mmCIF file of C-alpha atoms in Angstrom:
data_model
loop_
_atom_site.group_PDB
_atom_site.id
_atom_site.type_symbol
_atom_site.label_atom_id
_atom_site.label_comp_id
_atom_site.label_asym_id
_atom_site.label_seq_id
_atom_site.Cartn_x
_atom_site.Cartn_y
_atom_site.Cartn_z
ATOM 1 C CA UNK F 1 0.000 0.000 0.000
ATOM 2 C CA UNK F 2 2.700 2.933 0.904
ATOM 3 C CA UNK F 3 4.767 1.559 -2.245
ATOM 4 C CA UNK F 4 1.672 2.405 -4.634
ATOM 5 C CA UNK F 5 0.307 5.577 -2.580
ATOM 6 C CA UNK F 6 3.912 7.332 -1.164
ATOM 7 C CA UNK F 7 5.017 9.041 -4.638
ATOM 8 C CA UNK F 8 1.364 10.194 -5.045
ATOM 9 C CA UNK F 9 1.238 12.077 -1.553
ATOM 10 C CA UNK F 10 4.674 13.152 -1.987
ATOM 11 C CA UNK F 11 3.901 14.805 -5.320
ATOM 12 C CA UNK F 12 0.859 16.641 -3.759
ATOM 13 C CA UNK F 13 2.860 17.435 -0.751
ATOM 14 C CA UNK F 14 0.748 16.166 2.407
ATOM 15 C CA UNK F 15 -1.151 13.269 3.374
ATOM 16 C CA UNK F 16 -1.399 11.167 6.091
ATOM 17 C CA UNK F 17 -1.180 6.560 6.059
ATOM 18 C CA UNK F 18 -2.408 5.141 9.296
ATOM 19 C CA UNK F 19 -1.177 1.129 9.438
ATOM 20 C CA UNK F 20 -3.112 -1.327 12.045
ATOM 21 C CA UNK F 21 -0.305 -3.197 13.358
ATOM 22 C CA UNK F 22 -1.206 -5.232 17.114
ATOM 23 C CA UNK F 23 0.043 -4.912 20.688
ATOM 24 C CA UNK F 24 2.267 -7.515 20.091
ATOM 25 C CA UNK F 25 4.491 -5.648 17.941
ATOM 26 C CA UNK F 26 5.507 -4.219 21.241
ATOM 27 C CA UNK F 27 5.024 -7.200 23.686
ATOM 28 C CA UNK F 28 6.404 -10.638 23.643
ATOM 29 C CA UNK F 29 3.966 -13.399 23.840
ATOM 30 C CA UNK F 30 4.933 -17.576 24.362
ATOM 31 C CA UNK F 31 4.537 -19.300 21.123
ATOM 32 C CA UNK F 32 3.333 -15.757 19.324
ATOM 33 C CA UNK F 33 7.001 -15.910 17.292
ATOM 34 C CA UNK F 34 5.748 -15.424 13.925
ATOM 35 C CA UNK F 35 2.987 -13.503 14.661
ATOM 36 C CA UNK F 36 4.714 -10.932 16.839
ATOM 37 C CA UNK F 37 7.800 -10.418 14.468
ATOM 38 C CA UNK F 38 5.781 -9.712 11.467
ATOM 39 C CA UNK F 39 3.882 -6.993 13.748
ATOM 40 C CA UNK F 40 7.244 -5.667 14.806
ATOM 41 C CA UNK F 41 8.574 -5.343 11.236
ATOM 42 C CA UNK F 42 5.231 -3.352 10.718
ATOM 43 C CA UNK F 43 5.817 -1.418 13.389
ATOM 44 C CA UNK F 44 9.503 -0.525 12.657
ATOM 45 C CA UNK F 45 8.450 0.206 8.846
ATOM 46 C CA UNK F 46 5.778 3.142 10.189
ATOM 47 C CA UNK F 47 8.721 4.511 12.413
ATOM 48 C CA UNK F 48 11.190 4.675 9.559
ATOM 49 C CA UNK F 49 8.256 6.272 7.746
ATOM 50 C CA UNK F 50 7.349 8.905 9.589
ATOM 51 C CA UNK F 51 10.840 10.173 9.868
ATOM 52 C CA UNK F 52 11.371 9.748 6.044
ATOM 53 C CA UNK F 53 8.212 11.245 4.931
ATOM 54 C CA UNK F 54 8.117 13.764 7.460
ATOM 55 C CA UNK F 55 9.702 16.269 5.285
ATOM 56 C CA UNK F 56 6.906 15.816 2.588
ATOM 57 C CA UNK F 57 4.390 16.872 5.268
ATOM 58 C CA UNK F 58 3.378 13.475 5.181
ATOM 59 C CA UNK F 59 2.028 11.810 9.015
ATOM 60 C CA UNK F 60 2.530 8.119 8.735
ATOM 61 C CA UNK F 61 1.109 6.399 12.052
ATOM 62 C CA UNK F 62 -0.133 3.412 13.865
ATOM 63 C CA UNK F 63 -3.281 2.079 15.551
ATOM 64 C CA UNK F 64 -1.933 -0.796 17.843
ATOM 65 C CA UNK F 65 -5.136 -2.291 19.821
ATOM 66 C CA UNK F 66 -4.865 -4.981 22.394
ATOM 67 C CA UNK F 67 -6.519 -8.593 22.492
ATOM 68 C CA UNK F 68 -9.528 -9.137 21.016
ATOM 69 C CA UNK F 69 -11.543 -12.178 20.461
ATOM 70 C CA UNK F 70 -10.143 -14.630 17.627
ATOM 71 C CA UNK F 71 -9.428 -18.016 17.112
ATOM 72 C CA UNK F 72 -6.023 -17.256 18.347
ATOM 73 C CA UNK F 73 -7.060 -15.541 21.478
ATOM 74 C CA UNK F 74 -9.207 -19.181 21.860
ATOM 75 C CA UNK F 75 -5.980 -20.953 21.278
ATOM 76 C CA UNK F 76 -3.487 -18.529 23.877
ATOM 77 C CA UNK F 77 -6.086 -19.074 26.710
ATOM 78 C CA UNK F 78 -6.325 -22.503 25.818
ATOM 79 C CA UNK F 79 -2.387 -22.193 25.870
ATOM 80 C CA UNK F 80 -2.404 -20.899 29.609
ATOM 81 C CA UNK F 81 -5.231 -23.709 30.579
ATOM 82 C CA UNK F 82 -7.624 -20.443 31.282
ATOM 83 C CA UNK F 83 -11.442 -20.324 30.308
ATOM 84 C CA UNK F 84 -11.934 -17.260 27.804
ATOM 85 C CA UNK F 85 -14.016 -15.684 30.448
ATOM 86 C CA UNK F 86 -10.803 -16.416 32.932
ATOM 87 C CA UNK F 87 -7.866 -14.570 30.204
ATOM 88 C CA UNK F 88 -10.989 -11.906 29.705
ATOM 89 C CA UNK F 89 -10.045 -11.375 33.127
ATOM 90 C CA UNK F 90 -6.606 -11.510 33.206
ATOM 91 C CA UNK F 91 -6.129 -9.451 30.108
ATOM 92 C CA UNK F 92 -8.757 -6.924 31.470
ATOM 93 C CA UNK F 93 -7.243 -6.536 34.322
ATOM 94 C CA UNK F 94 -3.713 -5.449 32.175
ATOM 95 C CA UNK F 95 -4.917 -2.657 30.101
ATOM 96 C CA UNK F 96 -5.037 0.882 31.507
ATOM 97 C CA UNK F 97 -8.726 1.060 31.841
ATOM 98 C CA UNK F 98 -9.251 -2.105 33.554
ATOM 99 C CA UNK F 99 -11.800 -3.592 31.098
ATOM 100 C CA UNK F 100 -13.428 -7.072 30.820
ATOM 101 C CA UNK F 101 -14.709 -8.828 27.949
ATOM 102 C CA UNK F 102 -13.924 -8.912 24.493
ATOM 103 C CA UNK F 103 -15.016 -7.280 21.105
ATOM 104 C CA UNK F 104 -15.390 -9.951 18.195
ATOM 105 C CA UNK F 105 -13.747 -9.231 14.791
ATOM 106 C CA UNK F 106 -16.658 -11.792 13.530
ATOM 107 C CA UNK F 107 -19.688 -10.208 14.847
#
């Protein structure tokens, strides 16, 4: 995407490219390996980004949210023998606003 739209916003001079990269571009996870590298690599890419495009008046962010409910949250609770309602908890009970429960990407 910032291959095909970059020399477009840098001919007009401004623009702005929000990416949706994950928590765990930030965290590490057990067994999250794969998943959590390619998030970094995102992550790194928007901070090399910013600074580079910058000059073109050009904002290049990211939107990192936390845990929500997937078949791979199912699988890391399952993973730490916890109930989803139990890591619901648990993860709630991490984030700054102390919030239970989940939002589904499916519903």
């Amino acid at each position: 995407m910032a291959k095909a739209i970059v020399p477009l916003l840098k001919k007009q001079r401004s623009g702005s490219i929000i990416q949706i990269v994950s928590m765990s571009g930030w965290i590490a996870q057990p067994e999250f390996v794969p998943y959590s590298t390619t998030k970094g690599v995102v992550l790194q890419m928007t901070r090399n980004l910013a600074l580079d495009l910058g000059p073109f008046n050009i904002q290049y962010n990211a939107i990192c949210p936390d845990t929500i409910l997937t078949s791979a949250t199912n699988n890391h609770a399952a993973h730490l023998k916890l109930t989803i309602d139990e890591f619901a908890i648990e993860e709630g009970n991490n984030t700054m606003f102390k919030t239970i429960g989940f939002t589904s990407r499916d519903s």
